Structure formats: C-alpha cells, structure tokens
mmCIF file of C-alpha atoms in Angstrom:
data_model
loop_
_atom_site.group_PDB
_atom_site.id
_atom_site.type_symbol
_atom_site.label_atom_id
_atom_site.label_comp_id
_atom_site.label_asym_id
_atom_site.label_seq_id
_atom_site.Cartn_x
_atom_site.Cartn_y
_atom_site.Cartn_z
ATOM 1 C CA MET X 29 82.452 12.494 15.120
ATOM 2 C CA SER X 30 84.169 9.911 12.893
ATOM 3 C CA ALA X 31 82.185 7.300 10.985
ATOM 4 C CA GLU X 32 83.729 4.554 13.130
ATOM 5 C CA ILE X 33 82.726 6.198 16.408
ATOM 6 C CA ARG X 34 79.255 6.955 15.016
ATOM 7 C CA ARG X 35 78.825 3.302 13.995
ATOM 8 C CA ILE X 36 79.897 2.083 17.462
ATOM 9 C CA THR X 37 77.532 4.570 19.124
ATOM 10 C CA GLN X 38 74.615 3.455 16.948
ATOM 11 C CA THR X 39 75.413 -0.205 17.621
ATOM 12 C CA SER X 40 75.582 0.435 21.362
ATOM 13 C CA PHE X 41 72.256 2.295 21.220
ATOM 14 C CA MET X 42 70.559 -0.554 19.316
ATOM 15 C CA PHE X 43 71.950 -3.071 21.803
ATOM 16 C CA LEU X 44 70.614 -0.961 24.654
ATOM 17 C CA LEU X 45 67.167 -0.937 23.026
ATOM 18 C CA PHE X 46 67.389 -4.712 22.635
ATOM 19 C CA LEU X 47 68.183 -5.104 26.349
ATOM 20 C CA ILE X 48 65.292 -2.846 27.281
ATOM 21 C CA HIS X 49 63.003 -4.907 25.034
ATOM 22 C CA LEU X 50 64.141 -8.118 26.736
ATOM 23 C CA GLN X 51 63.590 -6.577 30.144
ATOM 24 C CA VAL X 52 60.104 -5.353 29.286
ATOM 25 C CA SER X 53 59.227 -8.724 27.729
ATOM 26 C CA ALA X 54 60.480 -10.537 30.814
ATOM 27 C CA GLN X 55 58.495 -8.226 33.074
ATOM 28 C CA HIS X 56 55.374 -8.787 30.976
ATOM 29 C CA TYR X 57 55.887 -12.546 31.055
ATOM 30 C CA SER X 58 56.517 -12.557 34.801
ATOM 31 C CA GLU X 59 53.216 -10.789 35.358
ATOM 32 C CA ILE X 60 51.337 -13.913 34.250
ATOM 33 C CA LYS X 61 50.530 -15.989 37.319
ATOM 34 C CA THR X 62 49.224 -19.531 37.499
ATOM 35 C CA ASN X 63 47.128 -21.536 39.990
ATOM 36 C CA ILE X 64 45.642 -18.403 41.569
ATOM 37 C CA PRO X 65 42.514 -19.021 43.717
ATOM 38 C CA LEU X 66 39.516 -16.889 42.792
ATOM 39 C CA ASP X 67 39.440 -15.135 46.159
ATOM 40 C CA SER X 68 43.076 -14.062 45.695
ATOM 41 C CA ILE X 69 42.213 -12.047 42.577
ATOM 42 C CA ARG X 70 41.378 -8.365 42.954
ATOM 43 C CA LEU X 71 38.846 -7.487 40.270
ATOM 44 C CA SER X 72 35.783 -5.244 39.952
ATOM 45 C CA ASP X 73 32.770 -6.150 37.817
ATOM 46 C CA PRO X 74 33.756 -9.752 36.976
ATOM 47 C CA TYR X 75 32.270 -11.259 33.836
ATOM 48 C CA ILE X 76 32.782 -14.939 33.002
ATOM 49 C CA LEU X 77 32.367 -16.530 29.587
ATOM 50 C CA ALA X 78 32.063 -20.324 29.593
ATOM 51 C CA ASP X 79 33.478 -21.086 26.160
ATOM 52 C CA LYS X 80 32.277 -24.496 24.988
ATOM 53 C CA THR X 81 34.750 -24.680 22.105
ATOM 54 C CA SER X 82 37.872 -24.391 24.251
ATOM 55 C CA LYS X 83 36.275 -25.815 27.421
ATOM 56 C CA MET X 84 37.733 -22.826 29.220
ATOM 57 C CA TYR X 85 36.307 -20.148 31.482
ATOM 58 C CA TYR X 86 37.400 -16.609 30.581
ATOM 59 C CA MET X 87 36.998 -13.854 33.171
ATOM 60 C CA THR X 88 37.376 -10.164 32.544
ATOM 61 C CA GLY X 89 36.135 -6.971 34.163
ATOM 62 C CA THR X 90 37.384 -3.522 35.095
ATOM 63 C CA GLY X 91 40.996 -2.988 34.058
ATOM 64 C CA GLY X 92 40.629 -4.776 30.733
ATOM 65 C CA LYS X 93 42.722 -7.838 31.600
ATOM 66 C CA LEU X 94 41.782 -11.506 31.142
ATOM 67 C CA TRP X 95 41.958 -14.541 33.434
ATOM 68 C CA LYS X 96 41.559 -18.190 32.330
ATOM 69 C CA SER X 97 40.458 -21.265 34.248
ATOM 70 C CA LYS X 98 39.384 -24.840 33.532
ATOM 71 C CA ASP X 99 37.572 -25.368 36.835
ATOM 72 C CA LEU X 100 36.602 -21.902 38.209
ATOM 73 C CA LYS X 101 38.856 -22.558 41.186
ATOM 74 C CA LEU X 102 42.403 -21.897 39.962
ATOM 75 C CA TRP X 103 43.105 -19.128 37.468
ATOM 76 C CA GLU X 104 45.888 -17.993 35.145
ATOM 77 C CA GLY X 105 46.536 -14.367 34.212
ATOM 78 C CA PRO X 106 46.217 -11.481 33.873
ATOM 79 C CA PHE X 107 46.577 -11.328 30.076
ATOM 80 C CA THR X 108 46.432 -8.171 27.946
ATOM 81 C CA ILE X 109 43.836 -8.701 25.196
ATOM 82 C CA VAL X 110 42.702 -5.238 24.037
ATOM 83 C CA GLU X 111 44.166 -3.190 21.175
ATOM 84 C CA THR X 112 42.535 0.245 20.989
ATOM 85 C CA ASP X 113 43.295 2.914 18.410
ATOM 86 C CA PRO X 114 45.339 5.744 20.012
ATOM 87 C CA ASN X 115 44.033 8.131 17.343
ATOM 88 C CA SER X 116 40.393 7.439 18.230
ATOM 89 C CA TRP X 117 38.297 9.355 20.755
ATOM 90 C CA MET X 118 39.589 6.983 23.472
ATOM 91 C CA GLY X 119 43.077 8.468 23.360
ATOM 92 C CA LYS X 120 46.379 6.719 23.968
ATOM 93 C CA ARG X 121 45.671 4.968 27.280
ATOM 94 C CA PRO X 122 41.935 4.816 28.017
ATOM 95 C CA MET X 123 40.623 3.557 31.315
ATOM 96 C CA ILE X 124 38.654 0.310 30.837
ATOM 97 C CA TRP X 125 35.718 -0.563 33.086
ATOM 98 C CA ALA X 126 33.216 -3.398 33.318
ATOM 99 C CA ALA X 127 34.430 -5.406 30.320
ATOM 100 C CA GLU X 128 32.317 -8.316 29.058
ATOM 101 C CA ILE X 129 32.954 -11.007 26.424
ATOM 102 C CA HIS X 130 30.004 -12.244 24.343
ATOM 103 C CA GLN X 131 30.075 -14.920 21.683
ATOM 104 C CA TYR X 132 27.800 -14.134 18.722
ATOM 105 C CA LYS X 133 27.612 -15.585 15.209
ATOM 106 C CA GLY X 134 31.066 -17.132 15.227
ATOM 107 C CA LYS X 135 32.948 -14.181 16.704
ATOM 108 C CA TYR X 136 33.731 -12.818 20.157
ATOM 109 C CA TYR X 137 32.718 -9.306 21.129
ATOM 110 C CA TYR X 138 34.227 -7.195 23.867
ATOM 111 C CA PHE X 139 31.735 -4.801 25.451
ATOM 112 C CA ALA X 140 33.435 -2.292 27.763
ATOM 113 C CA THR X 141 33.434 1.246 29.097
ATOM 114 C CA PHE X 142 36.321 3.376 27.859
ATOM 115 C CA THR X 143 37.300 6.726 29.422
ATOM 116 C CA ASN X 144 39.571 9.384 27.935
ATOM 117 C CA ARG X 145 40.572 11.472 30.955
ATOM 118 C CA ASP X 146 42.141 14.152 28.759
ATOM 119 C CA VAL X 147 38.800 15.185 27.244
ATOM 120 C CA ILE X 148 36.115 17.003 29.265
ATOM 121 C CA ILE X 149 32.622 16.938 27.747
ATOM 122 C CA ASP X 150 30.667 18.822 30.407
ATOM 123 C CA THR X 151 30.755 20.372 33.869
ATOM 124 C CA VAL X 152 27.750 19.776 36.130
ATOM 125 C CA LYS X 153 27.487 21.079 39.699
ATOM 126 C CA GLY X 154 31.204 21.738 39.698
ATOM 127 C CA ASN X 155 32.111 18.231 38.515
ATOM 128 C CA LYS X 156 34.132 17.922 35.309
ATOM 129 C CA ILE X 157 32.780 15.003 33.257
ATOM 130 C CA GLU X 158 35.351 13.079 31.219
ATOM 131 C CA ARG X 159 34.719 11.533 27.806
ATOM 132 C CA ARG X 160 33.319 8.099 28.677
ATOM 133 C CA ALA X 161 31.295 5.656 26.623
ATOM 134 C CA SER X 162 30.311 2.040 26.143
ATOM 135 C CA HIS X 163 31.960 0.557 23.055
ATOM 136 C CA ILE X 164 32.434 -2.820 21.320
ATOM 137 C CA LEU X 165 35.591 -4.493 19.991
ATOM 138 C CA VAL X 166 35.833 -7.809 18.107
ATOM 139 C CA SER X 167 38.057 -10.894 17.911
ATOM 140 C CA ASP X 168 38.065 -14.336 16.320
ATOM 141 C CA ALA X 169 39.131 -15.917 19.625
ATOM 142 C CA PRO X 170 37.901 -15.525 23.211
ATOM 143 C CA ASP X 171 41.345 -14.482 24.445
ATOM 144 C CA GLY X 172 41.724 -11.806 21.770
ATOM 145 C CA PRO X 173 43.246 -9.657 20.592
ATOM 146 C CA TYR X 174 40.138 -7.461 20.517
ATOM 147 C CA LYS X 175 40.234 -4.635 17.979
ATOM 148 C CA PRO X 176 37.954 -1.756 16.915
ATOM 149 C CA MET X 177 35.318 -2.208 14.226
ATOM 150 C CA GLU X 178 33.672 0.075 11.682
ATOM 151 C CA ASP X 179 32.038 2.824 13.734
ATOM 152 C CA GLU X 180 34.175 5.116 15.859
ATOM 153 C CA THR X 181 31.334 5.785 18.302
ATOM 154 C CA TYR X 182 28.219 3.861 19.328
ATOM 155 C CA LEU X 183 26.687 6.439 21.658
ATOM 156 C CA PRO X 184 26.550 10.272 21.731
ATOM 157 C CA ALA X 185 29.893 11.953 22.379
ATOM 158 C CA ASP X 186 28.330 14.534 24.707
ATOM 159 C CA LYS X 187 26.773 11.985 27.101
ATOM 160 C CA PRO X 188 28.695 9.835 29.617
ATOM 161 C CA THR X 189 27.586 6.211 29.244
ATOM 162 C CA LEU X 190 28.884 3.062 30.859
ATOM 163 C CA ASP X 191 28.489 -0.664 31.570
ATOM 164 C CA GLY X 192 27.205 -1.715 28.143
ATOM 165 C CA THR X 193 25.937 -5.290 27.865
ATOM 166 C CA PHE X 194 24.407 -7.418 25.093
ATOM 167 C CA TRP X 195 20.957 -8.821 24.374
ATOM 168 C CA VAL X 196 19.116 -10.202 21.348
ATOM 169 C CA ASP X 197 15.450 -9.350 21.886
ATOM 170 C CA ARG X 198 12.388 -11.212 20.649
ATOM 171 C CA ASP X 199 12.508 -9.232 17.409
ATOM 172 C CA ASP X 200 15.805 -11.085 16.704
ATOM 173 C CA LYS X 201 17.653 -7.760 16.639
ATOM 174 C CA PRO X 202 20.827 -7.217 18.676
ATOM 175 C CA TYR X 203 20.950 -4.437 21.266
ATOM 176 C CA MET X 204 23.358 -2.787 23.638
ATOM 177 C CA ILE X 205 21.876 -2.080 27.051
ATOM 178 C CA TYR X 206 23.814 0.550 28.977
ATOM 179 C CA CYS X 207 23.635 3.184 31.708
ATOM 180 C CA TYR X 208 23.447 6.916 31.097
ATOM 181 C CA GLU X 209 25.620 8.071 33.968
ATOM 182 C CA TRP X 210 24.090 10.059 36.800
ATOM 183 C CA LEU X 211 26.972 12.577 36.817
ATOM 184 C CA GLN X 212 25.267 14.530 34.042
ATOM 185 C CA ASN X 213 21.552 13.923 34.549
ATOM 186 C CA TRP X 214 21.561 13.322 38.337
ATOM 187 C CA ASN X 215 19.035 10.520 37.877
ATOM 188 C CA GLY X 216 20.890 7.633 36.223
ATOM 189 C CA THR X 217 19.045 5.590 33.628
ATOM 190 C CA VAL X 218 19.210 2.224 31.907
ATOM 191 C CA GLU X 219 18.737 2.504 28.145
ATOM 192 C CA LYS X 220 18.903 0.408 24.985
ATOM 193 C CA ILE X 221 20.211 1.072 21.494
ATOM 194 C CA GLN X 222 19.904 -1.201 18.458
ATOM 195 C CA LEU X 223 23.130 -2.544 16.945
ATOM 196 C CA LYS X 224 24.055 -3.359 13.373
ATOM 197 C CA PRO X 225 23.731 -7.081 12.516
ATOM 198 C CA ASP X 226 27.509 -7.576 12.924
ATOM 199 C CA LEU X 227 27.620 -5.282 16.012
ATOM 200 C CA SER X 228 30.036 -2.954 14.182
ATOM 201 C CA GLY X 229 27.994 0.117 15.096
ATOM 202 C CA SER X 230 24.673 1.355 16.454
ATOM 203 C CA ILE X 231 21.403 2.221 14.713
ATOM 204 C CA GLY X 232 19.244 5.185 15.687
ATOM 205 C CA GLU X 233 19.208 6.661 19.167
ATOM 206 C CA GLY X 234 19.089 5.273 22.684
ATOM 207 C CA GLU X 235 15.713 4.610 24.306
ATOM 208 C CA LEU X 236 14.903 4.816 28.002
ATOM 209 C CA LEU X 237 14.072 1.581 29.841
ATOM 210 C CA PHE X 238 13.919 2.917 33.410
ATOM 211 C CA LYS X 239 15.347 5.555 35.744
ATOM 212 C CA SER X 240 17.226 5.109 38.994
ATOM 213 C CA SER X 241 14.458 6.979 40.813
ATOM 214 C CA GLU X 242 12.027 4.139 40.038
ATOM 215 C CA SER X 243 13.846 1.807 42.420
ATOM 216 C CA PRO X 244 12.122 1.149 45.759
ATOM 217 C CA TRP X 245 15.221 -0.365 47.385
ATOM 218 C CA SER X 246 18.116 1.979 46.533
ATOM 219 C CA LYS X 247 18.462 4.910 48.927
ATOM 220 C CA GLU X 248 20.544 7.971 49.605
ATOM 221 C CA ARG X 249 20.306 10.872 52.013
ATOM 222 C CA THR X 250 20.248 14.466 50.779
ATOM 223 C CA GLU X 251 22.139 17.315 52.429
ATOM 224 C CA ASP X 252 19.017 18.285 54.384
ATOM 225 C CA GLY X 253 18.535 14.707 55.649
ATOM 226 C CA GLU X 254 15.783 13.649 53.254
ATOM 227 C CA ILE X 255 15.854 9.985 52.150
ATOM 228 C CA LYS X 256 15.239 9.382 48.441
ATOM 229 C CA PRO X 257 16.110 6.797 45.749
ATOM 230 C CA ASN X 258 19.807 6.683 44.927
ATOM 231 C CA LYS X 259 20.816 8.352 41.661
ATOM 232 C CA VAL X 260 23.233 5.605 40.487
ATOM 233 C CA THR X 261 22.463 2.979 37.853
ATOM 234 C CA ASP X 262 25.247 0.447 37.379
ATOM 235 C CA GLY X 263 26.015 -2.926 35.779
ATOM 236 C CA PRO X 264 22.892 -4.066 33.867
ATOM 237 C CA PHE X 265 22.754 -7.731 32.824
ATOM 238 C CA LEU X 266 19.858 -9.402 30.977
ATOM 239 C CA PHE X 267 18.637 -12.968 31.519
ATOM 240 C CA GLU X 268 15.638 -15.250 31.015
ATOM 241 C CA THR X 269 14.371 -17.699 33.599
ATOM 242 C CA GLN X 270 13.481 -21.239 32.593
ATOM 243 C CA THR X 271 9.845 -20.089 32.365
ATOM 244 C CA GLY X 272 10.806 -17.423 29.800
ATOM 245 C CA LYS X 273 10.569 -14.435 32.143
ATOM 246 C CA LEU X 274 12.893 -11.601 31.072
ATOM 247 C CA GLY X 275 14.837 -10.065 33.926
ATOM 248 C CA MET X 276 17.630 -7.585 34.475
ATOM 249 C CA LEU X 277 20.252 -7.419 37.199
ATOM 250 C CA TRP X 278 21.472 -3.935 38.062
ATOM 251 C CA THR X 279 23.316 -2.347 40.947
ATOM 252 C CA SER X 280 23.037 0.837 42.995
ATOM 253 C CA TRP X 281 23.599 1.929 46.595
ATOM 254 C CA VAL X 282 21.702 1.762 49.878
ATOM 255 C CA PHE X 283 23.320 4.679 51.656
ATOM 256 C CA GLY X 284 26.979 3.554 51.922
ATOM 257 C CA ASP X 285 26.434 -0.036 50.776
ATOM 258 C CA TYR X 286 26.851 -1.237 47.187
ATOM 259 C CA VAL X 287 23.889 -3.557 46.515
ATOM 260 C CA GLN X 288 22.323 -5.449 43.616
ATOM 261 C CA GLY X 289 18.690 -5.468 42.639
ATOM 262 C CA VAL X 290 16.611 -7.003 39.865
ATOM 263 C CA ALA X 291 13.761 -5.891 37.611
ATOM 264 C CA TYR X 292 11.425 -7.941 35.413
ATOM 265 C CA SER X 293 9.810 -7.022 32.094
ATOM 266 C CA GLU X 294 6.027 -7.414 31.986
ATOM 267 C CA SER X 295 6.019 -7.702 28.183
ATOM 268 C CA GLY X 296 8.945 -10.138 28.021
ATOM 269 C CA THR X 297 10.831 -7.666 25.803
ATOM 270 C CA LEU X 298 13.273 -4.841 26.370
ATOM 271 C CA ASP X 299 10.430 -2.352 26.057
ATOM 272 C CA GLY X 300 9.050 -3.462 29.423
ATOM 273 C CA PRO X 301 7.494 -1.962 31.415
ATOM 274 C CA TRP X 302 10.183 -2.876 33.938
ATOM 275 C CA ILE X 303 8.900 -3.700 37.395
ATOM 276 C CA GLN X 304 11.460 -3.314 40.158
ATOM 277 C CA GLU X 305 11.690 -5.840 42.977
ATOM 278 C CA LYS X 306 11.095 -4.270 46.384
ATOM 279 C CA GLU X 307 14.259 -5.634 47.999
ATOM 280 C CA PRO X 308 17.830 -6.301 46.841
ATOM 281 C CA ILE X 309 18.777 -9.873 45.980
ATOM 282 C CA THR X 310 22.298 -9.818 47.438
ATOM 283 C CA PRO X 311 23.702 -8.847 50.838
ATOM 284 C CA PRO X 312 25.194 -5.374 51.352
ATOM 285 C CA ASN X 313 28.415 -4.718 49.443
ATOM 286 C CA PHE X 314 27.923 -7.382 46.778
ATOM 287 C CA GLY X 315 27.069 -6.213 43.282
ATOM 288 C CA HIS X 316 27.604 -5.756 39.538
ATOM 289 C CA GLY X 317 26.555 -9.333 38.842
ATOM 290 C CA MET X 318 26.095 -11.517 35.770
ATOM 291 C CA MET X 319 25.038 -15.135 35.344
ATOM 292 C CA PHE X 320 26.428 -18.050 33.344
ATOM 293 C CA LYS X 321 26.076 -21.815 33.191
ATOM 294 C CA THR X 322 28.999 -24.059 34.025
ATOM 295 C CA PHE X 323 29.960 -26.880 31.680
ATOM 296 C CA GLU X 324 28.098 -29.172 34.093
ATOM 297 C CA GLY X 325 24.890 -27.123 33.735
ATOM 298 C CA LYS X 326 24.904 -25.264 37.075
ATOM 299 C CA LEU X 327 23.727 -21.633 36.999
ATOM 300 C CA LEU X 328 26.105 -19.287 38.801
ATOM 301 C CA MET X 329 26.204 -15.574 39.450
ATOM 302 C CA ALA X 330 29.565 -13.824 39.223
ATOM 303 C CA LEU X 331 29.805 -10.549 41.146
ATOM 304 C CA HIS X 332 32.300 -8.739 43.320
ATOM 305 C CA SER X 333 32.344 -8.158 47.045
ATOM 306 C CA HIS X 334 33.124 -4.637 48.062
ATOM 307 C CA ARG X 335 34.771 -3.280 51.207
ATOM 308 C CA VAL X 336 37.012 -0.419 52.216
ATOM 309 C CA GLY X 337 40.641 -1.311 52.935
ATOM 310 C CA PRO X 338 42.908 0.189 55.588
ATOM 311 C CA ASN X 339 44.193 2.864 53.190
ATOM 312 C CA GLY X 340 40.680 3.953 52.224
ATOM 313 C CA ASN X 341 40.684 2.236 48.815
ATOM 314 C CA TYR X 342 37.965 -0.204 47.824
ATOM 315 C CA ILE X 343 38.914 -3.884 47.833
ATOM 316 C CA ARG X 344 36.853 -5.849 45.319
ATOM 317 C CA ILE X 345 37.030 -9.630 45.055
ATOM 318 C CA PRO X 346 35.184 -11.875 42.546
ATOM 319 C CA ASN X 347 32.596 -14.191 44.076
ATOM 320 C CA LEU X 348 30.410 -16.986 42.709
ATOM 321 C CA LEU X 349 26.895 -17.642 44.015
ATOM 322 C CA GLU X 350 24.509 -20.411 42.957
ATOM 323 C CA VAL X 351 21.206 -19.316 41.401
ATOM 324 C CA ASP X 352 17.818 -21.023 40.978
ATOM 325 C CA ASP X 353 15.903 -19.798 37.900
ATOM 326 C CA ARG X 354 13.194 -22.460 37.637
ATOM 327 C CA GLU X 355 10.376 -20.009 38.396
ATOM 328 C CA ASP X 356 9.450 -16.518 37.177
ATOM 329 C CA LYS X 357 11.975 -15.004 39.580
ATOM 330 C CA ILE X 358 15.549 -15.927 40.381
ATOM 331 C CA TYR X 359 16.676 -16.968 43.846
ATOM 332 C CA VAL X 360 20.269 -16.530 44.940
ATOM 333 C CA TYR X 361 21.842 -18.952 47.420
ATOM 334 C CA LEU X 362 24.020 -16.911 49.735
ATOM 335 C CA LYS X 363 27.243 -18.198 51.246
ATOM 336 C CA ASN X 364 27.227 -19.009 54.940
#
C-alpha cells in the first residue's frame, strides 16, 4: 500500500470515528427529556435530595441515573452521573441499585449497591451469588460526577450486601446502614458499620441491628404450606420524628405483595433494641421509601409503586405521600 493510499485510508477512518462520536453524542443528548410528569417516570427505589443551595430536587434510584426538578411535578433527565473504576471489584459495567445522594460536610455522597455479574462469591441452595456490595462515591456537586474514594471496599467481599444508607448517630459518628442479603443467610438482616470521618472507607466490622424473622407483618409460605416471616430485608432509611424518636423504614413482602414497614429504637440510637410495628405503613405493593422535606417545609415520603406488567416484568413508578411526624410515630396519608 502506497503512503498516499495509507494516508487517505487513515483520514477516512478518523472521519468515520468522528461521525460515530457525533452520532453517539447526539443519541446521548436526545435521551435527556424535559417536562416529564413524575408518574411517567419508571424508576425503582426513588431517593430525592432537596438541595437548598441550588433550590433543586435531585432524584435517583436503581439504574444509577439522575432526574432534576424545581417543583416535584415536572422532571428533566435521565442524566449519567456515576464514574466507576473498571479495574475495581465492580468490573466494567456494574449494575447499580437503590442509589441515594446525601449531603455531608460540604460534599455530596452517592450511596448505592453495585453488582459485578461476572464474579460469583458463593453458591447456596443451588443459587449462584454474584459479587454485590453497598459502596460510596463522592462529588463536589449534587449532579456529579460521582467518583470512587480511598477504600476499594467498605464491606466484606464474601458477603452480598445491598441498599446502604447514611446516618450520623448520637455519638456524632457517621454510619452506613445496610442489608445483608437473604440469598446467603436465608434470614436477611439490617446492619450498621462505622465510616471514616470523610466517608472514604469503613471502620471495623458490621454489627447486627435486627433480622427479617423479627418482623410480625412480613410473611411467606414454605413449600409445606407453613406461614412464617419473610426472609427479605430491603431499603432501610433512618429518620427522627419531631419528638426525637429514632425510626427506620424498611421493606419486605407479605406473600406476593411488596410492602413497607417501620421499626423504632427504644434507646434512640442505632443500637436499639429495634421494636417492629405490628402492621405495614403503606398499602400492598408500595415500598422502598425515604422521607425528605420540601423547600416549603412539608414532609414527604418518596417510594415506588409495584405491579406486574403484561409481559411479566415489574412496573415501578415513583410516588410521593405526605407524612405526619409530630408524635413518636409517623403517619402516612394515603392517596385516594
């Protein structure tokens, strides 16, 4: 091949790459939608940060994308905000579940569950368990980009953990509260682990807060027809009522229905003991909730509704419910 032909071929190849880049950029740009009503968004595990600095609501959840809104009614997105390290335990394209954004000491922290489907850590009762763990990324802005910090792992590599959330306890120390997934222990738990002051890693080992089997409201039926507490723990979220009562939202199942319950700490700290409410606080097929205050001071719960679509896939839609927290227990106002 002559030098002239080689130069033309290289030029043509570079031009082709440029066209592909333009096409990909245009596709990425076209994915951003505006003026989207909340009930038109399909999103599991919604988490909403009301950012006072920008006067903007930021919503994320499973899938790792971000939506923005000024009024909670019309939304813009989805934006890509996460930059993981392909050489880390997460792999090149980790699944992202139950993402949350927390503002703490001048920075924004992205708590999420990452799954590397190419790595199997255990096999229990015939089920292969993928490498999955709660992890934290950091950014200087609420809309990212969120990047890894100092520690490669926060929780043991041989245990599947998920749905990590954030709480600063009365000892003024930061903690991650997370679920140890039932797939390995067959009795899911909610646990805590202390974090470094800048949240860049964890300190010590996880400590048990409560087990799924302690719930009086979650239920499942065994193969022989026996009814027992459901084994799933999902979506913890910590809050304090106006009276200072420490509570925790968490979700499980009542047979085939995804339902949210609540527990309260007798000591007012993460150490509990945690007393489970006897009944769920949401209707069937509403769950994985969190609470936030609007810029006008109204307390709302964000959670997703959950139903099976015609093709058998779950359809999950973000919902907002008003909450009263003036007493030692919260009360949720259900939609008519």
